[in-house]
Amino acid sequence: MRIIVNGHECDREASTLADLLETEGFSPEFVATAVNGEFVPRDARAGTRLNEGDAVEVVSPRQGG
Amino acid sequence: MRIIVNGHECDREASTLADLLETEGFSPEFVATAVNGEFVPRDARAGTRLNEGDAVEVVSPRQGG
Amino acid sequence: MRIIVNGHECDREASTLADLLETEGFSPEFVATAVNGEFVPRDARAGTRLNEGDAVEVVSPRQGG
Amino acid sequence: MRIIVNGHECDREASTLADLLETEGFSPEFVATAVNGEFVPRDARAGTRLNEGDAVEVVSPRQGG
Amino acid sequence: MVRFYDTEVASRFLLGTARYPSPESLAEAVRRSRAEIVTVSLRRESVGGGKVGHAFWDLVKDLGVKVLPNTAGCHTARDAVNTARMAREVFGTSWIKLEVIGDEGTLQPDPFALVEAARELAADGFQVFPYTTEDLVVAERLVAAGCRVLMPWGAPIGTGRGLNNTYGLRLMRRHFPETTLVVDAGIGAPSHAAAAMEMGFDAILLNTAVATASDPPAMAEAFAEAIRAGRRAFEAGLMEETDLAVASTPVFGAPFSPFAG
Amino acid sequence: MVRFYDTEVASRFLLGTARYPSPESLAEAVRRSRAEIVTVSLRRESVGGGKVGHAFWDLVKDLGVKVLPNTAGCHTARDAVNTARMAREVFGTSWIKLEVIGDEGTLQPDPFALVEAARELAADGFQVFPYTTEDLVVAERLVAAGCRVLMPWGAPIGTGRGLNNTYGLRLMRRHFPETTLVVDAGIGAPSHAAAAMEMGFDAILLNTAVATASDPPAMAEAFAEAIRAGRRAFEAGLMEETDLAVASTPVFGAPFSPFAG
Amino acid sequence: MVRFYDTEVASRFLLGTARYPSPESLAEAVRRSRAEIVTVSLRRESVGGGKVGHAFWDLVKDLGVKVLPNTAGCHTARDAVNTARMAREVFGTSWIKLEVIGDEGTLQPDPFALVEAARELAADGFQVFPYTTEDLVVAERLVAAGCRVLMPWGAPIGTGRGLNNTYGLRLMRRHFPETTLVVDAGIGAPSHAAAAMEMGFDAILLNTAVATASDPPAMAEAFAEAIRAGRRAFEAGLMEETDLAVASTPVFGAPFSPFAG
Amino acid sequence: MVRFYDTEVASRFLLGTARYPSPESLAEAVRRSRAEIVTVSLRRESVGGGKVGHAFWDLVKDLGVKVLPNTAGCHTARDAVNTARMAREVFGTSWIKLEVIGDEGTLQPDPFALVEAARELAADGFQVFPYTTEDLVVAERLVAAGCRVLMPWGAPIGTGRGLNNTYGLRLMRRHFPETTLVVDAGIGAPSHAAAAMEMGFDAILLNTAVATASDPPAMAEAFAEAIRAGRRAFEAGLMEETDLAVASTPVFGAPFSPFAG
């Protein structure tokens, strides 16, 4: 299934957002997530199914001004 | 019938905006009008009935910056 | 003998600058002096004769910017 | 005889400032002159003898701000 | 020539008609300003009246200039839009100087109501001259709404402070190379107007600095000259500012120099 | 009219003649500036020569303007005095723009040598136009030396920075209400010249900003207009600057106002 | 103490964490700034990752300061709102520095999207620190949306130009006497920060001027001192500026004076 | 450390002792300023006196600071020289702040008398601290006369206008890289002092801005902090000012960006 992760188009089988984080090796407690522009809280990741063409954001803390 | 003309509350019998201009002695071709905040074009004045409490504006050219 | 002390014209008998300081009650060690616009060092005061019309300055420390 | 004309050292035989202007081809009425830093008026040129090492200035109108 | 929508005029000076000591003074100031466009307003007619407005309107018509009606004093988009419609009928022009005041202390425009009113008026066939700030995003919205003229303030109306934020105005000119930009309000002296024109602004609109001068007609002429001067200088290519001095008179050949030459 | 010693002229713009792209450009710039006084200098004539100076001098004479010779490039009172004497003979005028440079980086005048040279030249019958700073004490010495004209800098020569110390210039104008004060040097744009005139200065002398413009004759005209504008504004009484806004269009009688009127 | 919503801190200096030469330099700069609040952001985590963000987050936690996450780089209200929600989850704070960029050249805020996002976030329980301009009407909308802190720019981000429109900032302080006002962005030197504090602003937020200094930790300390100085001066009552000189040393009793005393 | 002739001190803040509401206020202000040098003057002693001067002198001695006597109020070189000699005897120091006033309105120094007095005093063994303008030629003469410290004004004494001619001061710093330069007079706010230090000036001398503040001791501390801040910033390498914005938060990896990263 083709999805977009942080702007990269790729082919993944993860059925939920939680699966994706795990298979991609993101540490769930250090990142925040959004799907198709909408924030997905930590506890909703497992219940968030991914579909063809979904755009997923996985972000973590960085320097800022 | 109580209406408001240029902010002054007054008692008039004019049934239309055109009547009001005439009875008040405004020169119709030198003024522009509005009722209850909405512009009333010259040719709609005769057809514009005035009702209790209507707020009428009658304006003419002045200095401006 | 008429002399000028700090801009005040007055009549004094002091024959030297040292005498003047003493008779006027200035504390010699806390003031500096000039006669007719020229500085007179402490040790020259006794040897400085005063003449009719001399202008004497007696100054001491003050606030300054 | 070595003299300096407008900063150039050169060897000339002119005995007076007037001679120098003529032999050098300067138009006397369009220039002003000085010798050793001092202005020499037009009518004093003929009477101004030149000596070894004299510095002569010959100037004319130019653009200025 | 400077373009305001489909109209081109020679004069880059737009003059206000308020606050003059007398109608004669106003008329003479307009003449000496050589302005081709003056701003006017609408005010409530006195009962039994029509005379006051009538007299002023005749005076303006005699001046043979175009009028740019304003919506001065409006605080909402709705009032501004309806005032504009009344102005179009009375003055017979679709030009409107759109003012929607958002703050009483500075008389600064309300960017939200301004953009809303500009959209509505443009859709209704008006040619809108919005009085705005140097805010680039607000300006972009106004252009998107259909404005082909923008009128950023120099400083708050009537303060005479001149160009309060030259940096912002410079960026605005750079950002909108094609739009007609008029510096409106806050100009207090001819040197302020000239400075704005030297930056490449297309025109200047002012009122108070002329009307409240000791001699309004003379001040109008002074501004006219300064605006022409600034525009001419812009076109003639201003020198670059430098930090250290450069002699104007040639250095070479100076009398008494120790060097040959 | 503005007075320079016993001469009165109508134009308040004195123009320099150096750094123009061509003699034609210079001539045209002088014409469009309407200047009645131009500055010139003396430089060493090339051997076998007289031609260069001759040609330039003819060009200037054809312009039908007064010349103000300068002592540019002099670093001592003695050189300046002797240059002035040579200038008087060649140009046939007792006017002299007295420049004695004291620092190479800023080309600022040497106040000590300036005052000394001014004294000597005044005593010798010259009418001295000293190029000075805004220093009031130096200016007082120059007046005491006999100067009836003072020419404070706006900014260092050729920088085009404009009025570097408006506060100091304002105080100078206030301090010398009767002396003819000319802002000389540093002016880069017509708005700078207008600002100086609005402060009440009597005239402007500049060169680089015109000569190095892309179009010198047009820039000369722009400065002429700005100088007239600034003077006219000074005479017409400029408005006072205020901190808070004041409506120009009458507030009373605004349509849709909740208040009667 | 200065109040940010229901939190009071002693330091009036908020420091950004970006653009430092090294993490050590950042940590040392924060220490010497004595800042109690630093700004941070969210960026995309690299696949297989979590390490980069992890390391930075640990570094910040070790500093023992509060974090103010920003929405830098967002151009729409929707992106800003969702970034804010992600930030709240990761950083565990409801504070958000709301940035919605409206123009690439100046990085100026988009007032329309800014107000929209502020409304939505305030309704969602955020404590919003909006990065805005000196526009009073936009500021009023932000306050109406629930903002208790406003962060007007000094000048565009990263320019170091200082206070670009001191007049506008002064009016803003006067207009919002009760709101916590932080000058954010454009500050290039401690003197700029001190000037803002002398005007009565509550705090300063900056990043580039410290991070890109030759010695960031020393510059952080310099800004900390200047901000304290400016605040202290504001509280100690600054003298009034005058136009003419006033002797500090007593005039009376000067030696050699012709007058008695 | 900053060097004044053969003396080095840590504090770059020199404080005046005049115009305080009370001796206690003065003493506390000096303490909180951490100044190591204060300026004092000589005034005529009242007949039968010695008490007033005595008391003040004791107060200053208790402060444990160095004194820099001034020649305030002198209008001629002769008066200044003799006042300096009296000061040396009473205060037991060869330091002298040399003031020779040339104009009553601005209290500006008389450059001619100043240089003359400086020569005479230097020859007589004084270490002269001349109060001067930003004039480079006058400054050169003072250095030639033996001055190793120069004290250019920021603005006229007591005006609090700050740095009236930053361009001139910047050139002066560049022109005298080795001389100890102290900005003296006209400083009205800590931000002014910080700005001068950021330019690389060595120290600040002021009086009125502290003494006439609502809370002089607090203002003294504010200036002390600002002066340290400005110096520290100068040493830490200030960023370059730019014209267009530069994001501080990294642009790469922004959430919701259409670009990969």
Tab-separated table of C-alpha atoms in Angstrom, chain E residues 85-249:
chain	number	residue	atom	x	y	z
E	85	ARG	CA	-22.727	53.289	-2.839
E	86	MET	CA	-24.177	56.625	-1.767
E	87	ALA	CA	-20.976	58.329	-2.937
E	88	ARG	CA	-21.138	56.671	-6.335
E	89	GLU	CA	-24.649	58.001	-6.872
E	90	VAL	CA	-23.970	61.550	-5.696
E	91	PHE	CA	-20.510	62.035	-7.186
E	92	GLY	CA	-21.073	59.971	-10.291
E	93	THR	CA	-17.819	58.039	-9.996
E	94	SER	CA	-16.999	54.430	-9.198
E	95	TRP	CA	-13.756	55.491	-7.541
E	96	ILE	CA	-13.778	55.139	-3.775
E	97	LYS	CA	-11.102	55.861	-1.170
E	98	LEU	CA	-11.881	53.029	1.198
E	99	GLU	CA	-11.283	53.896	4.843
E	100	VAL	CA	-12.463	51.590	7.610
E	101	ILE	CA	-11.130	52.837	10.938
E	102	GLY	CA	-10.072	50.215	13.459
E	103	ASP	CA	-8.550	52.293	16.235
E	104	GLU	CA	-9.503	55.742	17.472
E	105	GLY	CA	-6.063	56.760	18.715
E	106	THR	CA	-4.216	56.166	15.482
E	107	LEU	CA	-7.170	56.063	13.074
E	108	GLN	CA	-5.417	53.026	11.664
E	109	PRO	CA	-7.381	50.897	9.206
E	110	ASP	CA	-9.089	47.697	10.354
E	111	PRO	CA	-7.411	45.155	8.048
E	112	PHE	CA	-10.201	42.621	8.444
E	113	ALA	CA	-13.090	44.957	7.649
E	114	LEU	CA	-10.989	46.663	4.976
E	115	VAL	CA	-10.435	43.468	3.000
E	116	GLU	CA	-14.059	42.411	3.404
E	117	ALA	CA	-15.349	45.771	2.161
E	118	ALA	CA	-12.825	45.854	-0.690
E	119	ARG	CA	-14.038	42.459	-1.899
E	120	GLU	CA	-17.674	43.490	-1.814
E	121	LEU	CA	-17.081	46.820	-3.528
E	122	ALA	CA	-14.849	45.389	-6.238
E	123	ALA	CA	-17.503	42.766	-6.942
E	124	ASP	CA	-20.040	45.609	-7.200
E	125	GLY	CA	-17.969	47.355	-9.888
E	126	PHE	CA	-16.129	49.922	-7.768
E	127	GLN	CA	-12.520	50.909	-8.376
E	128	VAL	CA	-11.195	50.765	-4.835
E	129	PHE	CA	-8.360	52.924	-3.402
E	130	PRO	CA	-7.859	51.262	0.015
E	131	TYR	CA	-6.227	53.221	2.835
E	132	THR	CA	-4.038	50.558	4.450
E	133	THR	CA	-0.854	50.020	6.447
E	134	GLU	CA	2.487	48.735	5.140
E	135	ASP	CA	1.409	45.170	6.065
E	136	LEU	CA	2.330	43.025	3.058
E	137	VAL	CA	-0.162	40.266	3.773
E	138	VAL	CA	-3.083	42.669	4.089
E	139	ALA	CA	-1.876	44.308	0.885
E	140	GLU	CA	-1.819	40.926	-0.885
E	141	ARG	CA	-5.416	40.301	0.187
E	142	LEU	CA	-6.449	43.674	-1.169
E	143	VAL	CA	-4.801	42.954	-4.493
E	144	ALA	CA	-6.485	39.533	-4.535
E	145	ALA	CA	-9.786	41.339	-3.878
E	146	GLY	CA	-9.242	43.291	-7.076
E	147	CYS	CA	-7.511	46.474	-5.901
E	148	ARG	CA	-5.144	47.924	-8.522
E	149	VAL	CA	-4.211	50.829	-6.261
E	150	LEU	CA	-2.936	50.582	-2.673
E	151	MET	CA	-2.590	53.545	-0.332
E	152	PRO	CA	-0.253	52.737	2.585
E	153	TRP	CA	0.022	55.288	5.365
E	154	GLY	CA	3.205	57.273	5.944
E	155	ALA	CA	2.113	57.865	9.539
E	156	PRO	CA	-1.235	58.222	11.294
E	157	ILE	CA	-3.670	60.715	9.735
E	158	GLY	CA	-2.997	64.293	10.727
E	159	THR	CA	0.209	63.661	12.665
E	160	GLY	CA	2.585	65.073	10.063
E	161	ARG	CA	5.223	62.615	11.246
E	162	GLY	CA	6.225	61.750	7.696
E	163	LEU	CA	7.410	58.236	6.869
E	164	ASN	CA	7.154	56.348	10.108
E	165	ASN	CA	8.527	53.066	8.807
E	166	THR	CA	10.682	53.685	5.730
E	167	TYR	CA	11.982	50.135	5.879
E	168	GLY	CA	8.459	48.715	5.645
E	169	LEU	CA	7.513	51.104	2.848
E	170	ARG	CA	10.655	50.232	0.909
E	171	LEU	CA	9.834	46.516	1.166
E	172	MET	CA	6.270	47.218	0.073
E	173	ARG	CA	7.438	49.016	-3.067
E	174	ARG	CA	9.788	46.113	-3.830
E	175	HIS	CA	7.006	43.590	-3.191
E	176	PHE	CA	4.463	45.270	-5.504
E	177	PRO	CA	6.458	46.551	-8.474
E	178	GLU	CA	3.363	46.749	-10.705
E	179	THR	CA	0.654	48.059	-8.397
E	180	THR	CA	0.016	51.801	-8.174
E	181	LEU	CA	1.184	52.737	-4.669
E	182	VAL	CA	0.151	56.047	-3.112
E	183	VAL	CA	1.523	57.173	0.243
E	184	ASP	CA	-1.516	58.520	2.050
E	185	ALA	CA	-1.664	60.240	5.442
E	186	GLY	CA	0.973	61.386	7.901
E	187	ILE	CA	2.991	63.474	5.448
E	188	GLY	CA	3.926	66.716	7.203
E	189	ALA	CA	6.530	68.390	4.997
E	190	PRO	CA	7.546	68.463	1.325
E	191	SER	CA	10.768	66.645	2.212
E	192	HIS	CA	8.675	63.691	3.431
E	193	ALA	CA	6.776	63.593	0.153
E	194	ALA	CA	9.978	63.837	-1.872
E	195	ALA	CA	11.529	60.984	0.117
E	196	ALA	CA	8.556	58.724	-0.628
E	197	MET	CA	8.726	59.552	-4.320
E	198	GLU	CA	12.487	58.900	-4.368
E	199	MET	CA	11.707	55.382	-3.084
E	200	GLY	CA	9.592	54.867	-6.166
E	201	PHE	CA	6.085	55.420	-4.841
E	202	ASP	CA	3.694	56.492	-7.590
E	203	ALA	CA	1.903	59.353	-5.878
E	204	ILE	CA	1.161	61.173	-2.621
E	205	LEU	CA	-2.203	61.931	-1.040
E	206	LEU	CA	-2.321	64.501	1.738
E	207	ASN	CA	-4.555	67.110	3.268
E	208	THR	CA	-3.686	68.376	6.767
E	209	ALA	CA	-0.150	69.568	5.972
E	210	VAL	CA	-1.515	71.880	3.303
E	211	ALA	CA	-4.809	72.896	4.915
E	212	THR	CA	-3.297	73.767	8.296
E	213	ALA	CA	-0.211	75.575	6.959
E	214	SER	CA	-0.020	79.302	7.609
E	215	ASP	CA	-0.391	79.812	3.851
E	216	PRO	CA	-2.210	76.787	2.387
E	217	PRO	CA	-1.966	77.745	-1.307
E	218	ALA	CA	1.797	78.329	-1.035
E	219	MET	CA	2.213	75.049	0.848
E	220	ALA	CA	0.228	73.264	-1.845
E	221	GLU	CA	2.654	74.555	-4.448
E	222	ALA	CA	5.608	73.540	-2.266
E	223	PHE	CA	4.316	69.967	-2.072
E	224	ALA	CA	3.667	69.915	-5.804
E	225	GLU	CA	7.283	70.905	-6.471
E	226	ALA	CA	8.651	68.393	-3.965
E	227	ILE	CA	6.606	65.547	-5.434
E	228	ARG	CA	7.799	66.363	-8.932
E	229	ALA	CA	11.353	66.633	-7.596
E	230	GLY	CA	11.181	63.236	-5.905
E	231	ARG	CA	9.740	61.547	-8.972
E	232	ARG	CA	12.259	63.191	-11.278
E	233	ALA	CA	15.091	62.113	-8.986
E	234	PHE	CA	13.783	58.540	-8.919
E	235	GLU	CA	13.815	58.475	-12.712
E	236	ALA	CA	17.187	60.254	-12.942
E	237	GLY	CA	18.915	57.558	-10.847
E	238	LEU	CA	20.008	58.632	-7.362
E	239	MET	CA	23.637	58.239	-6.285
E	240	GLU	CA	24.590	55.480	-3.863
E	241	GLU	CA	25.227	56.562	-0.286
E	242	THR	CA	28.811	55.923	0.853
E	243	ASP	CA	30.413	55.826	4.265
E	244	LEU	CA	33.667	57.671	3.592
E	245	ALA	CA	34.233	60.962	1.815
E	246	VAL	CA	35.104	61.258	-1.887
E	247	ALA	CA	36.485	64.538	-3.216
E	248	SER	CA	34.351	66.185	-5.904
E	249	THR	CA	37.035	68.600	-7.155
